Amino acid sequence: MRKMTSCLWMVVLALLATAATLPAAGLDRAALLKVADDYLAAMVAHDPAKAPLAGDVKMVENVKRIKPGEGLWKTASSLPTDYKIMAADPINQQVGGLVVMGNGQTPAQVGFRLKLVNGKIVEAEHLVVVLDKNNPMGNPDNPNLKKHRPALLLEVPYEYADSHGRMIYIAKSYYDALDNNNGHLAPFASDCQRHENGMRTAPSGGPALGGTSIPGTAAPKPGLSGMQDCTTQISSGTFQYIESIDNRRVDIADTVTGLAIGFSHFHHPMTQKKFKIVNNPDRSESDMSNQKPFDMPSMHIYKIWGGKIHEIEAVGIMAPYNSPTGWE
């Protein structure tokens, strides 16, 4: 009897030890999305106490370390409406999105990421582009910034859904493709379309490029390069001015909608002013003699299903060359 009791106690102690080593249960997808909504609402209310912030939360906005109550916390004036792309990752306990929201008297395109531990936000990251007619990085009249593309938030049918790990792998491959000027390093779908700061930048060329339908702007002339899809555009050498892409982080993969979110830091030293472009019927050389060195901290959202990237929605800001990331 004593031996049996002793064995039972050993089993109980073993179970308790195992339970102590298990990670705390995290928030599910719906709860993470609610945290994101509450976070945005807290910023509009200018009240950090309304968001579940950890006491030692790390917060970075436009590559600068800020404190709760600073930056967008001071200027946010209204919640996003029709342009709102959100993704949640219960496995990594992170949530993020790309929205257009009020920012004082002007709207702003805002990319953000939140990391949670035990239900509290321990990391918050913002990329903020003020939308202004004089800002080449964001025109408030651009229809692409009025409403997000509907397909982005559609749920992916089970037959076409990719696993969490596979989505992160595919999203990361985008940076390798750019870094090596080889579009075949990422699995782009033939219908892949990329928007950057509201401008359609791939497929390249054709009447829908950039701000075609922006009131008061002329449509670009249709060109044969409109045949360049996401793969061939990168392989043509168009992005040779990118020296490196650092601080790559793809920590959010939403398996419901097939959205993966990545943050990164592009470096452009502009030491090479001219470079050859291949397989482009409209041009054989790119001349960037007037471009000064710069960095571009960026956020990309990838729509992934069937093992391929179908849509990309990105936002980036201009920063001095070799700027710190804010996470040092």
Tab-separated table of C-alpha atoms in Angstrom:
chain	number	residue	atom	x	y	z
A	1	MET	CA	0.000	0.000	0.000
A	2	ARG	CA	2.840	2.366	0.891
A	3	LYS	CA	4.539	1.563	-2.419
A	4	MET	CA	1.314	2.307	-4.324
A	5	THR	CA	0.837	5.602	-2.472
A	6	SER	CA	4.439	6.527	-3.151
A	7	CYS	CA	3.997	5.776	-6.854
A	8	LEU	CA	0.829	7.864	-7.001
A	9	TRP	CA	2.630	10.807	-5.424
A	10	MET	CA	5.438	10.451	-7.955
A	11	VAL	CA	2.906	10.554	-10.796
A	12	VAL	CA	1.232	13.643	-9.311
A	13	LEU	CA	4.563	15.424	-8.889
A	14	ALA	CA	5.550	14.543	-12.459
A	15	LEU	CA	2.269	15.951	-13.791
A	16	LEU	CA	2.703	19.134	-11.781
A	17	ALA	CA	6.249	19.563	-13.081
A	18	THR	CA	5.064	19.049	-16.659
A	19	ALA	CA	2.269	21.583	-16.227
A	20	ALA	CA	4.734	24.114	-14.860
A	21	THR	CA	6.847	23.864	-17.999
A	22	LEU	CA	3.974	24.230	-20.468
A	23	PRO	CA	3.534	27.678	-22.043
A	24	ALA	CA	0.598	29.730	-20.851
A	25	ALA	CA	-2.436	29.487	-23.105
A	26	GLY	CA	-2.491	32.429	-25.487
A	27	LEU	CA	-5.288	34.376	-27.098
A	28	ASP	CA	-7.151	32.899	-30.037
A	29	ARG	CA	-7.487	34.637	-33.397
A	30	ALA	CA	-10.681	36.513	-32.544
A	31	ALA	CA	-9.235	37.760	-29.258
A	32	LEU	CA	-6.051	38.957	-30.961
A	33	LEU	CA	-8.046	40.892	-33.547
A	34	LYS	CA	-10.017	42.488	-30.715
A	35	VAL	CA	-6.759	43.530	-29.037
A	36	ALA	CA	-5.744	45.224	-32.288
A	37	ASP	CA	-9.065	47.070	-32.482
A	38	ASP	CA	-8.794	48.087	-28.830
A	39	TYR	CA	-5.241	49.314	-29.428
A	40	LEU	CA	-6.304	51.552	-32.309
A	41	ALA	CA	-9.256	52.839	-30.273
A	42	ALA	CA	-6.938	53.621	-27.359
A	43	MET	CA	-4.699	55.651	-29.674
A	44	VAL	CA	-7.665	57.630	-30.993
A	45	ALA	CA	-8.707	58.251	-27.368
A	46	HIS	CA	-5.106	59.317	-26.601
A	47	ASP	CA	-5.243	57.010	-23.590
A	48	PRO	CA	-2.632	54.199	-23.338
A	49	ALA	CA	-4.429	52.885	-20.248
A	50	LYS	CA	-7.219	51.639	-22.523
A	51	ALA	CA	-4.840	49.204	-24.247
A	52	PRO	CA	-3.466	46.045	-22.577
A	53	LEU	CA	0.118	47.290	-22.513
A	54	ALA	CA	2.765	45.499	-20.479
A	55	GLY	CA	4.639	47.658	-18.001
A	56	ASP	CA	7.872	47.232	-19.948
A	57	VAL	CA	6.365	47.468	-23.446
A	58	LYS	CA	8.818	48.338	-26.228
A	59	MET	CA	7.361	50.724	-28.793
A	60	VAL	CA	8.878	51.856	-32.101
A	61	GLU	CA	7.375	54.322	-34.574
A	62	ASN	CA	9.062	55.136	-37.889
A	63	VAL	CA	12.292	53.509	-36.619
A	64	LYS	CA	12.409	55.632	-33.448
A	65	ARG	CA	11.823	54.354	-29.923
A	66	ILE	CA	8.819	56.081	-28.352
A	67	LYS	CA	6.849	55.815	-25.130
A	68	PRO	CA	3.118	55.158	-24.784
A	69	GLY	CA	1.364	58.469	-25.334
A	70	GLU	CA	3.895	59.720	-27.889
A	71	GLY	CA	3.850	59.731	-31.686
A	72	LEU	CA	0.598	58.492	-33.199
A	73	TRP	CA	-0.831	58.307	-29.686
A	74	LYS	CA	-0.960	62.120	-29.766
A	75	THR	CA	-2.212	62.646	-33.319
A	76	ALA	CA	-4.631	59.775	-34.077
A	77	SER	CA	-8.090	61.278	-34.543
A	78	SER	CA	-10.400	58.621	-36.026
A	79	LEU	CA	-10.574	54.874	-36.531
A	80	PRO	CA	-10.061	53.177	-39.902
A	81	THR	CA	-13.129	52.460	-42.003
A	82	ASP	CA	-12.975	51.017	-45.528
A	83	TYR	CA	-9.206	50.543	-45.751
A	84	LYS	CA	-8.429	48.050	-43.023
A	85	ILE	CA	-6.390	44.876	-43.502
A	86	MET	CA	-5.809	42.848	-40.332
A	87	ALA	CA	-4.130	39.514	-39.637
A	88	ALA	CA	-3.701	37.540	-36.423
A	89	ASP	CA	-1.340	34.716	-35.502
A	90	PRO	CA	-2.380	32.690	-32.419
A	91	ILE	CA	0.759	30.532	-32.651
A	92	ASN	CA	3.168	33.471	-32.398
A	93	GLN	CA	0.738	35.581	-30.339
A	94	GLN	CA	1.092	38.523	-32.697
A	95	VAL	CA	-1.398	40.645	-34.600
A	96	GLY	CA	-0.952	43.425	-37.115
A	97	GLY	CA	-2.514	45.347	-39.906
A	98	LEU	CA	-2.413	48.083	-42.493
A	99	VAL	CA	-5.062	50.783	-42.188
A	100	VAL	CA	-5.913	54.319	-43.209
A	101	MET	CA	-7.053	56.310	-40.183
A	102	GLY	CA	-7.464	59.885	-39.048
A	103	ASN	CA	-4.292	61.688	-38.038
A	104	GLY	CA	-5.219	65.168	-36.902
A	105	GLN	CA	-6.451	67.121	-39.913
A	106	THR	CA	-5.017	64.645	-42.433
A	107	PRO	CA	-5.388	60.884	-42.872
A	108	ALA	CA	-2.445	58.520	-42.502
A	109	GLN	CA	-1.623	55.075	-43.794
A	110	VAL	CA	-0.505	53.092	-40.766
A	111	GLY	CA	1.152	49.708	-40.650
A	112	PHE	CA	1.413	48.179	-37.187
A	113	ARG	CA	2.422	45.027	-35.338
A	114	LEU	CA	1.676	43.951	-31.772
A	115	LYS	CA	3.348	41.115	-29.860
A	116	LEU	CA	1.630	39.715	-26.781
A	117	VAL	CA	2.798	37.661	-23.827
A	118	ASN	CA	0.171	36.435	-21.367
A	119	GLY	CA	-2.397	38.746	-22.933
A	120	LYS	CA	-0.255	41.872	-22.591
A	121	ILE	CA	1.366	43.849	-25.412
A	122	VAL	CA	5.147	43.638	-24.991
A	123	GLU	CA	6.071	45.034	-28.433
A	124	ALA	CA	4.301	47.623	-30.582
A	125	GLU	CA	5.565	48.804	-33.947
A	126	HIS	CA	4.136	51.548	-36.182
A	127	LEU	CA	4.970	52.776	-39.681
A	128	VAL	CA	3.103	56.023	-40.311
A	129	VAL	CA	2.794	57.792	-43.669
A	130	VAL	CA	0.857	61.063	-43.565
A	131	LEU	CA	-1.310	61.266	-46.687
A	132	ASP	CA	-0.875	64.611	-48.376
A	133	LYS	CA	-1.185	65.749	-51.989
A	134	ASN	CA	2.381	67.046	-51.776
A	135	ASN	CA	3.698	63.764	-50.382
A	136	PRO	CA	4.920	61.417	-53.146
A	137	MET	CA	4.719	58.552	-50.657
A	138	GLY	CA	0.986	58.930	-50.079
A	139	ASN	CA	-1.764	60.785	-51.935
A	140	PRO	CA	-5.096	60.985	-50.056
A	141	ASP	CA	-6.994	61.063	-53.373
A	142	ASN	CA	-5.617	57.705	-54.475
A	143	PRO	CA	-8.617	55.340	-54.769
A	144	ASN	CA	-6.360	52.444	-53.758
A	145	LEU	CA	-6.158	54.049	-50.299
A	146	LYS	CA	-9.894	54.601	-50.016
A	147	LYS	CA	-10.767	50.929	-49.784
A	148	HIS	CA	-8.662	47.806	-49.540
A	149	ARG	CA	-8.795	45.132	-52.218
A	150	PRO	CA	-11.661	42.751	-51.305
A	151	ALA	CA	-9.730	39.540	-52.006
A	152	LEU	CA	-7.229	40.308	-49.258
A	153	LEU	CA	-9.633	39.463	-46.448
A	154	LEU	CA	-11.433	36.537	-48.074
A	155	GLU	CA	-11.042	33.280	-46.181
A	156	VAL	CA	-8.979	30.666	-47.992
A	157	PRO	CA	-10.844	27.390	-48.654
A	158	TYR	CA	-9.357	24.382	-46.910
A	159	GLU	CA	-8.257	22.815	-50.197
A	160	TYR	CA	-6.043	25.827	-50.997
A	161	ALA	CA	-4.891	26.823	-47.507
A	162	ASP	CA	-1.197	26.660	-46.639
A	163	SER	CA	0.196	25.711	-43.249
A	164	HIS	CA	1.457	28.319	-40.800
A	165	GLY	CA	5.097	27.396	-41.337
A	166	ARG	CA	4.729	27.252	-45.102
A	167	MET	CA	3.170	30.725	-45.196
A	168	ILE	CA	6.067	32.223	-43.243
A	169	TYR	CA	8.580	30.481	-45.506
A	170	ILE	CA	6.860	31.811	-48.652
A	171	ALA	CA	6.638	35.359	-47.287
A	172	LYS	CA	10.337	35.356	-46.356
A	173	SER	CA	11.274	34.252	-49.864
A	174	TYR	CA	10.077	37.619	-51.222
A	175	TYR	CA	13.060	39.361	-49.635
A	176	ASP	CA	15.470	36.805	-51.100
A	177	ALA	CA	13.988	37.385	-54.556
A	178	LEU	CA	14.512	41.143	-54.291
A	179	ASP	CA	17.949	40.852	-52.715
A	180	ASN	CA	19.183	38.571	-55.491
A	181	ASN	CA	17.268	40.143	-58.402
A	182	ASN	CA	15.764	36.732	-59.099
A	183	GLY	CA	11.980	36.613	-59.212
A	184	HIS	CA	12.013	32.822	-59.314
A	185	LEU	CA	13.207	32.647	-55.697
A	186	ALA	CA	9.663	33.481	-54.559
A	187	PRO	CA	6.540	31.576	-55.685
A	188	PHE	CA	4.617	34.414	-57.339
A	189	ALA	CA	1.285	33.535	-58.909
A	190	SER	CA	0.698	34.671	-62.473
A	191	ASP	CA	-2.014	37.037	-61.202
A	192	CYS	CA	0.239	38.574	-58.518
A	193	GLN	CA	-0.323	42.275	-57.978
A	194	ARG	CA	1.654	44.558	-55.661
A	195	HIS	CA	0.558	47.884	-54.181
A	196	GLU	CA	3.078	50.115	-52.380
A	197	ASN	CA	1.789	53.148	-50.477
A	198	GLY	CA	-1.357	52.826	-52.569
A	199	MET	CA	0.456	52.765	-55.921
A	200	ARG	CA	0.263	49.680	-58.093
A	201	THR	CA	3.884	48.805	-58.789
A	202	ALA	CA	3.419	45.322	-60.235
A	203	PRO	CA	2.556	44.235	-62.846
A	204	SER	CA	4.599	47.119	-64.218
A	205	GLY	CA	3.466	49.396	-67.032
A	206	GLY	CA	0.047	49.786	-68.554
A	207	PRO	CA	-2.762	52.237	-67.825
A	208	ALA	CA	-3.370	51.048	-64.257
A	209	LEU	CA	0.115	51.775	-62.933
A	210	GLY	CA	0.462	54.141	-59.997
A	211	GLY	CA	-2.154	56.856	-59.612
A	212	THR	CA	-3.882	56.424	-62.959
A	213	SER	CA	-7.354	57.232	-61.720
A	214	ILE	CA	-6.310	59.940	-59.274
A	215	PRO	CA	-8.251	63.103	-60.144
A	216	GLY	CA	-6.047	65.701	-61.793
A	217	THR	CA	-3.284	63.325	-62.837
A	218	ALA	CA	-2.588	62.024	-66.312
A	219	ALA	CA	-2.635	58.315	-66.973
A	220	PRO	CA	0.765	56.851	-67.878
A	221	LYS	CA	1.100	55.711	-71.452
A	222	PRO	CA	0.369	52.024	-71.965
A	223	GLY	CA	3.600	50.124	-72.435
A	224	LEU	CA	4.668	46.662	-73.411
A	225	SER	CA	6.255	46.318	-69.975
A	226	GLY	CA	2.749	45.797	-68.664
A	227	MET	CA	3.498	42.193	-69.541
A	228	GLN	CA	6.055	42.130	-66.716
A	229	ASP	CA	4.526	40.269	-63.799
A	230	CYS	CA	5.904	40.081	-60.265
A	231	THR	CA	8.440	37.439	-61.283
A	232	THR	CA	9.825	38.954	-64.481
A	233	GLN	CA	9.886	42.483	-63.058
A	234	ILE	CA	12.273	41.437	-60.290
A	235	SER	CA	14.362	39.290	-62.637
A	236	SER	CA	14.747	42.214	-65.061
A	237	GLY	CA	17.098	43.935	-62.603
A	238	THR	CA	14.735	46.794	-61.851
A	239	PHE	CA	15.636	46.685	-58.157
A	240	GLN	CA	19.426	46.520	-58.385
A	241	TYR	CA	19.649	49.748	-56.391
A	242	ILE	CA	18.638	47.804	-53.274
A	243	GLU	CA	21.913	46.907	-51.544
A	244	SER	CA	20.455	44.843	-48.715
A	245	ILE	CA	17.273	44.103	-46.809
A	246	ASP	CA	17.913	43.827	-43.086
A	247	ASN	CA	15.883	43.353	-39.903
A	248	ARG	CA	13.592	40.928	-41.726
A	249	ARG	CA	10.776	39.706	-39.515
A	250	VAL	CA	7.847	37.627	-40.716
A	251	ASP	CA	6.127	36.808	-37.448
A	252	ILE	CA	2.458	36.872	-38.428
A	253	ALA	CA	0.746	34.217	-40.537
A	254	ASP	CA	-3.053	34.124	-40.492
A	255	THR	CA	-4.028	30.718	-41.859
A	256	VAL	CA	-7.706	31.717	-42.084
A	257	THR	CA	-7.236	34.507	-44.626
A	258	GLY	CA	-3.825	33.464	-45.937
A	259	LEU	CA	-2.256	36.771	-44.915
A	260	ALA	CA	1.362	36.936	-43.767
A	261	ILE	CA	2.924	40.151	-42.453
A	262	GLY	CA	6.591	41.048	-42.676
A	263	PHE	CA	8.617	44.040	-41.491
A	264	SER	CA	12.034	44.874	-42.940
A	265	HIS	CA	14.611	47.617	-43.511
A	266	PHE	CA	15.776	48.350	-47.076
A	267	HIS	CA	19.176	50.011	-47.672
A	268	HIS	CA	19.874	52.014	-50.855
A	269	PRO	CA	23.433	53.472	-50.959
A	270	MET	CA	22.976	54.577	-54.602
A	271	THR	CA	26.678	54.028	-55.304
A	272	GLN	CA	25.741	52.596	-58.688
A	273	LYS	CA	23.778	55.261	-60.546
A	274	LYS	CA	23.117	53.375	-63.769
A	275	PHE	CA	22.411	49.716	-64.352
A	276	LYS	CA	21.134	47.540	-67.155
A	277	ILE	CA	17.552	46.337	-67.362
A	278	VAL	CA	16.876	43.075	-69.189
A	279	ASN	CA	13.749	41.697	-70.862
A	280	ASN	CA	11.946	45.033	-70.699
A	281	PRO	CA	10.608	46.214	-74.076
A	282	ASP	CA	10.345	49.820	-72.853
A	283	ARG	CA	13.841	50.408	-71.474
A	284	SER	CA	17.273	48.827	-71.334
A	285	GLU	CA	18.863	50.981	-68.631
A	286	SER	CA	17.874	52.644	-65.375
A	287	ASP	CA	19.437	56.006	-64.578
A	288	MET	CA	19.186	57.082	-60.930
A	289	SER	CA	21.887	59.753	-61.022
A	290	ASN	CA	19.715	62.233	-59.131
A	291	GLN	CA	18.754	59.840	-56.353
A	292	LYS	CA	20.492	60.310	-53.005
A	293	PRO	CA	21.179	57.416	-50.591
A	294	PHE	CA	18.218	56.450	-48.414
A	295	ASP	CA	16.663	53.696	-46.332
A	296	MET	CA	13.122	52.425	-46.522
A	297	PRO	CA	11.704	50.683	-43.447
A	298	SER	CA	8.750	48.732	-44.800
A	299	MET	CA	5.829	46.496	-43.998
A	300	HIS	CA	4.470	43.965	-46.483
A	301	ILE	CA	1.262	41.958	-46.332
A	302	TYR	CA	1.217	38.863	-48.538
A	303	LYS	CA	-1.943	37.074	-49.679
A	304	ILE	CA	-0.885	33.445	-49.919
A	305	TRP	CA	-2.905	30.456	-51.027
A	306	GLY	CA	-2.168	27.350	-53.050
A	307	GLY	CA	1.516	27.790	-52.261
A	308	LYS	CA	1.799	31.092	-54.139
A	309	ILE	CA	1.792	34.847	-53.508
A	310	HIS	CA	-1.258	36.388	-55.179
A	311	GLU	CA	-1.352	39.896	-53.734
A	312	ILE	CA	1.035	42.188	-51.868
A	313	GLU	CA	0.040	45.321	-49.976
A	314	ALA	CA	2.977	47.349	-48.674
A	315	VAL	CA	3.811	50.603	-46.944
A	316	GLY	CA	7.227	52.207	-46.569
A	317	ILE	CA	8.765	55.392	-45.243
A	318	MET	CA	11.821	57.329	-46.389
A	319	ALA	CA	14.630	57.444	-43.818
A	320	PRO	CA	18.270	58.614	-43.853
A	321	TYR	CA	20.721	56.045	-45.181
A	322	ASN	CA	21.896	53.544	-42.547
A	323	SER	CA	19.262	54.643	-40.051
A	324	PRO	CA	18.912	52.568	-36.874
A	325	THR	CA	15.857	50.319	-36.734
A	326	GLY	CA	14.639	51.409	-33.315
A	327	TRP	CA	15.011	47.869	-31.979
A	328	GLU	CA	18.729	48.065	-31.152
